[in-house]
Short mmCIF file of C-alpha atoms in Angstrom, two decimals:
data_model
loop_
_atom_site.label_atom_id
_atom_site.label_comp_id
_atom_site.label_asym_id
_atom_site.label_seq_id
_atom_site.Cartn_x
_atom_site.Cartn_y
_atom_site.Cartn_z
CA UNK A 1 91.51 4.49 71.05
CA UNK A 2 94.22 5.88 72.83
CA UNK A 3 95.26 2.18 72.68
CA UNK A 4 94.99 1.94 69.52
CA UNK A 5 97.24 5.31 68.59
CA UNK A 6 99.32 3.49 70.77
CA UNK A 7 99.90 0.48 68.51
CA UNK A 8 99.49 2.47 65.38
CA UNK A 9 102.39 4.89 66.18
CA UNK A 10 104.34 2.12 67.51
CA UNK A 11 104.17 0.46 64.54
CA UNK A 12 105.42 3.38 62.37
CA UNK A 13 108.25 3.75 64.50
CA UNK A 14 109.35 0.17 64.15
CA UNK A 15 108.57 0.79 60.15
CA UNK A 16 110.42 4.20 60.88
CA UNK A 17 107.89 6.30 59.38
CA UNK A 18 107.31 10.24 59.92
CA UNK A 19 104.39 10.68 62.48
CA UNK A 20 103.23 13.85 59.94
CA UNK A 21 102.29 11.06 57.20
CA UNK A 22 100.66 9.12 59.46
CA UNK A 23 98.48 12.15 60.97
CA UNK A 24 98.07 13.31 57.19
CA UNK A 25 96.99 10.22 55.98
CA UNK A 26 94.17 9.69 59.24
CA UNK A 27 93.20 13.87 57.78
CA UNK A 28 92.47 12.30 54.84
CA UNK A 29 90.02 9.37 55.37
CA UNK A 30 87.15 11.45 56.64
CA UNK A 31 87.74 14.06 53.46
CA UNK A 32 87.73 11.12 50.81
CA UNK A 33 84.43 9.78 53.25
CA UNK A 34 82.89 13.46 52.54
CA UNK A 35 83.52 13.39 48.84
CA UNK A 36 81.93 9.96 47.93
CA UNK A 37 79.00 10.66 50.06
CA UNK A 38 78.32 14.70 47.85
CA UNK A 39 78.80 12.52 45.19
CA UNK A 40 76.18 9.28 45.81
CA UNK A 41 74.09 12.31 46.80
CA UNK A 42 74.48 14.53 43.09
CA UNK A 43 74.03 11.26 41.06
CA UNK A 44 70.86 10.57 42.94
CA UNK A 45 69.85 13.95 41.70
CA UNK A 46 70.94 13.78 38.58
CA UNK A 47 69.11 10.08 38.38
CA UNK A 48 65.83 11.46 40.01
CA UNK A 49 65.81 14.74 37.30
CA UNK A 50 66.13 12.62 34.39
CA UNK A 51 63.55 10.77 35.63
CA UNK A 52 61.47 13.55 35.93
CA UNK A 53 62.20 14.56 32.62
CA UNK A 54 61.38 11.28 30.81
CA UNK A 55 58.03 10.58 32.25
CA UNK A 56 57.24 14.22 31.38
CA UNK A 57 58.39 13.26 27.53
CA UNK A 58 56.24 10.18 28.36
CA UNK A 59 53.58 11.93 29.02
CA UNK A 60 53.69 14.63 26.48
CA UNK A 61 53.77 11.81 24.05
CA UNK A 62 50.98 9.82 25.50
CA UNK A 63 48.84 13.16 25.65
CA UNK A 64 49.97 13.53 21.67
CA UNK A 65 48.99 9.99 20.66
CA UNK A 66 45.91 10.32 22.72
CA UNK A 67 45.15 13.57 20.90
CA UNK A 68 45.82 12.30 17.22
CA UNK A 69 43.50 9.14 18.38
CA UNK A 70 41.03 11.07 19.74
CA UNK A 71 40.93 13.73 16.28
CA UNK A 72 41.08 10.08 14.40
CA UNK A 73 37.87 8.64 16.17
CA UNK A 74 35.74 11.92 15.87
CA UNK A 75 36.59 11.89 11.75
CA UNK A 76 35.36 8.22 11.71
CA UNK A 77 32.51 9.16 13.89
CA UNK A 78 31.30 12.11 11.69
CA UNK A 79 31.94 9.95 8.50
CA UNK A 80 30.03 7.38 9.71
CA UNK A 81 27.14 9.20 10.70
CA UNK A 82 26.92 11.12 7.53
CA UNK A 83 26.92 7.75 5.64
CA UNK A 84 23.91 6.87 8.08
CA UNK A 85 22.34 9.75 7.30
CA UNK A 86 22.60 9.25 3.56
CA UNK A 87 21.55 5.63 4.00
CA UNK A 88 18.49 6.60 5.31
CA UNK A 89 17.71 9.45 2.88
CA UNK A 90 17.70 6.96 0.06
CA UNK A 91 16.03 4.23 1.80
CA UNK A 92 13.00 6.99 2.08
CA UNK A 93 13.53 7.46 -0.94
CA UNK A 94 13.42 3.94 -2.50
CA UNK A 95 10.46 3.67 0.36
CA UNK A 96 8.74 6.36 -1.35
CA UNK A 97 9.32 5.33 -4.68
CA UNK A 98 7.73 1.58 -3.67
CA UNK A 99 4.60 3.28 -2.43
CA UNK A 100 4.56 4.97 -5.36
CA UNK A 101 4.47 2.31 -7.29
CA UNK A 102 2.34 -0.04 -5.50
CA UNK A 103 -0.22 2.38 -5.72
CA UNK A 104 0.25 2.42 -9.77
CA UNK A 105 0.02 -1.11 -9.57
CA UNK A 106 -3.26 -1.22 -7.30
CA UNK A 107 -4.68 1.21 -9.63
CA UNK A 108 -4.09 -0.95 -12.67
CA UNK A 109 -5.06 -3.56 -11.52
CA UNK A 110 -8.54 -2.11 -10.22
CA UNK A 111 -8.93 -0.60 -13.81
CA UNK A 112 -8.23 -3.40 -15.20
CA UNK A 113 -10.53 -5.63 -13.53
CA UNK A 114 -13.29 -3.46 -14.33
CA UNK A 115 -12.33 -3.54 -17.65
CA UNK A 116 -12.84 -7.14 -17.86
CA UNK A 117 -15.97 -7.48 -15.73
CA UNK A 118 -17.19 -4.38 -18.35
CA UNK A 119 -15.61 -6.58 -21.49
CA UNK A 120 -17.39 -10.01 -19.90
CA UNK A 121 -20.78 -8.19 -19.27
CA UNK A 122 -20.78 -6.84 -22.76
CA UNK A 123 -20.73 -10.21 -24.38
CA UNK A 124 -22.67 -11.82 -22.66
CA UNK A 125 -25.12 -9.13 -22.89
CA UNK A 126 -24.55 -9.19 -26.68
CA UNK A 127 -24.99 -12.67 -26.71
CA UNK A 128 -27.99 -12.48 -25.03
CA UNK A 129 -29.93 -9.81 -26.89
CA UNK A 130 -29.37 -12.22 -30.04
CA UNK A 131 -31.22 -14.73 -28.12
CA UNK A 132 -34.29 -13.00 -27.19
CA UNK A 133 -35.78 -12.24 -30.14
CA UNK A 134 -36.07 -16.16 -30.18
CA UNK A 135 -38.28 -15.89 -26.85
CA UNK A 136 -40.24 -13.36 -27.96
CA UNK A 137 -41.49 -16.07 -30.77
CA UNK A 138 -41.91 -18.85 -28.79
CA UNK A 139 -44.45 -16.47 -26.68
CA UNK A 140 -46.41 -15.50 -30.03
CA UNK A 141 -46.74 -18.95 -30.92
CA UNK A 142 -48.32 -19.84 -27.07
CA UNK A 143 -50.67 -16.97 -27.07
CA UNK A 144 -51.57 -17.12 -30.94
CA UNK A 145 -51.85 -21.77 -31.30
CA UNK A 146 -54.14 -23.03 -30.34
CA UNK A 147 -53.89 -26.71 -30.39
CA UNK A 148 -57.28 -28.88 -30.92
CA UNK A 149 -56.20 -32.24 -31.70
CA UNK A 150 -54.24 -35.04 -29.54
CA UNK A 151 -51.04 -34.48 -32.56
CA UNK A 152 -51.19 -30.39 -32.10
CA UNK A 153 -51.32 -30.45 -28.29
CA UNK A 154 -47.74 -32.99 -28.58
CA UNK A 155 -46.28 -30.32 -30.34
CA UNK A 156 -47.63 -27.52 -28.57
CA UNK A 157 -45.86 -29.62 -25.37
CA UNK A 158 -42.56 -30.25 -27.45
CA UNK A 159 -42.22 -26.65 -28.06
CA UNK A 160 -43.39 -25.16 -24.77
CA UNK A 161 -40.38 -27.45 -23.34
CA UNK A 162 -37.78 -25.99 -25.50
CA UNK A 163 -39.08 -22.33 -24.56
CA UNK A 164 -38.73 -22.95 -20.65
CA UNK A 165 -35.49 -24.70 -21.04
CA UNK A 166 -34.26 -21.47 -22.75
CA UNK A 167 -35.97 -19.09 -20.90
CA UNK A 168 -34.69 -21.44 -17.48
CA UNK A 169 -30.73 -20.94 -19.09
CA UNK A 170 -31.37 -17.07 -19.45
CA UNK A 171 -32.24 -16.85 -16.00
CA UNK A 172 -29.19 -18.67 -14.87
CA UNK A 173 -27.35 -16.45 -16.92
CA UNK A 174 -28.87 -13.34 -14.68
CA UNK A 175 -31.64 -12.65 -17.12
CA UNK A 176 -35.45 -11.58 -15.63
CA UNK A 177 -38.38 -10.34 -17.43
CA UNK A 178 -39.67 -6.99 -16.77
CA UNK A 179 -43.32 -6.90 -15.37
CA UNK A 180 -44.34 -3.13 -16.33
CA UNK A 181 -48.52 -2.99 -16.31
CA UNK A 182 -50.07 -1.00 -14.09
CA UNK A 183 -46.75 1.26 -12.99
CA UNK A 184 -46.04 4.58 -14.26
CA UNK A 185 -44.28 5.26 -17.40
CA UNK A 186 -40.18 5.24 -16.65
CA UNK A 187 -38.39 6.51 -20.16
CA UNK A 188 -35.32 4.63 -18.36
CA UNK A 189 -37.04 1.47 -18.74
CA UNK A 190 -40.13 1.46 -20.59
CA UNK A 191 -40.21 3.10 -24.68
CA UNK A 192 -44.07 4.09 -25.44
CA UNK A 193 -44.57 3.06 -28.61
CA UNK A 194 -48.44 3.75 -28.80
CA UNK A 195 -50.83 5.85 -26.58
CA UNK A 196 -54.92 5.08 -25.43
CA UNK A 197 -57.21 7.34 -23.84
CA UNK A 198 -58.38 6.21 -21.21
CA UNK A 199 -60.85 7.50 -18.17
CA UNK A 200 -59.83 4.41 -16.39
CA UNK A 201 -56.33 4.94 -15.36
CA UNK A 202 -54.14 7.98 -14.70
CA UNK A 203 -52.17 9.75 -17.38
CA UNK A 204 -48.75 7.92 -18.07
CA UNK A 205 -49.88 4.97 -16.85
CA UNK A 206 -48.57 1.53 -18.65
CA UNK A 207 -51.83 -0.44 -20.21
CA UNK A 208 -49.69 -3.08 -22.17
CA UNK A 209 -46.33 -4.73 -22.90
CA UNK A 210 -46.55 -5.27 -26.08
CA UNK A 211 -42.79 -6.35 -25.83
CA UNK A 212 -41.28 -7.66 -23.36
CA UNK A 213 -38.07 -5.80 -21.07
CA UNK A 214 -35.31 -7.41 -19.69
CA UNK A 215 -33.30 -7.07 -16.86
CA UNK A 216 -29.44 -8.36 -16.81
CA UNK A 217 -28.53 -7.97 -13.42
CA UNK A 218 -29.17 -4.86 -11.87
CA UNK A 219 -29.39 -3.00 -15.67
CA UNK A 220 -31.32 -2.90 -18.35
CA UNK A 221 -30.74 -5.59 -20.82
CA UNK A 222 -33.88 -4.25 -23.34
CA UNK A 223 -36.29 -1.37 -23.23
CA UNK A 224 -40.32 -2.89 -22.86
CA UNK A 225 -42.44 -1.18 -25.50
CA UNK A 226 -45.57 -0.49 -23.93
CA UNK A 227 -48.79 1.42 -24.37
CA UNK A 228 -49.79 4.14 -22.26
CA UNK A 229 -52.75 5.84 -20.44
CA UNK A 230 -53.40 9.23 -22.45
CA UNK A 231 -56.14 11.50 -20.92
CA UNK A 232 -59.94 10.87 -22.76
CA UNK A 233 -60.82 13.62 -24.89
CA UNK A 234 -64.55 14.65 -24.41
CA UNK A 235 -66.37 15.73 -27.58
CA UNK A 236 -68.49 19.21 -26.88
CA UNK A 237 -72.38 18.94 -27.76
CA UNK A 238 -73.28 21.30 -30.49
CA UNK A 239 -76.35 23.81 -29.85
CA UNK A 240 -79.52 22.53 -31.37
CA UNK A 241 -80.20 26.24 -32.94
CA UNK A 242 -77.20 25.79 -34.64
CA UNK A 243 -77.89 22.61 -36.54
CA UNK A 244 -80.93 23.42 -37.85
CA UNK A 245 -79.88 26.50 -38.51
CA UNK A 246 -76.91 24.13 -40.44
CA UNK A 247 -79.69 21.55 -42.01
CA UNK A 248 -81.93 24.37 -43.62
#
C-alpha cells in the first residue's frame, strides 16, 4: 500500500495536481460505495414489500373467487335437490295413479268375465229348457207304448235311439237328472204337486217323481215335480149304542 501511494503521489506530482484533490478523491470512493450499497438494500426492501402486497392481493382475490364459486355450487346443488324431490313426488303420484288404474281394470275385467259367464249360462239354460219337454215326451212314450209286432219294435228302437242321442248331448252340456225318490222333500230342489197319506214312509218323503228335474252343473235347471208322503189319518170307531140309537 505504501508503495502504491507513493506511486500515486509521484504521478500526481508529475501531472501537477494538488495533493488535496487527490485525497478528496480518495475519501469520496468509500462514500459512493456506501451509497450504492444502501440503495440496493432499499430497492430490495421495496421489492419485497411489493411482492408481499401483490401476494396478499392475489390471495384475497382467490378467496373471493372461491367464496363466490362455493356459493354458486351450493345454490346449484339446492336447486338440483329440489328438482329431485319434485321428480320423486311426481313419480309417487304416477305410481299411485297407475296402481289405482290397474286395480280398476282388474275389477272391470273380473266383472265383465263374470257377466259373460252368467250370460253364456243363461243362454245355455234357456236353450236346454226349450228341449226338456221333448225329452219328457220321449220318456212318456217309452213308458206307455208296448210294441207287439216286429214293425212296432223297430219303430220303438228308432225313436229310442233318437232319445238316447238327445240325452247324451244334454249330458255333454252339463245336464244331469235328479233322483229324488226316497229322499226328504227339499223346496230348493222339488216342487210338491201331490200328497199321499201313508204310514210306510216318514212324513215329507218323496214317494214318486212325476216330472223329472235336472241340474245344470251345480245349479238347478228345473225343479222336480214330486208326490210327497203325508201322515195317514185314522178313522175313529163309533160306539154301538150311538149307532143303534141313531138307527132307531
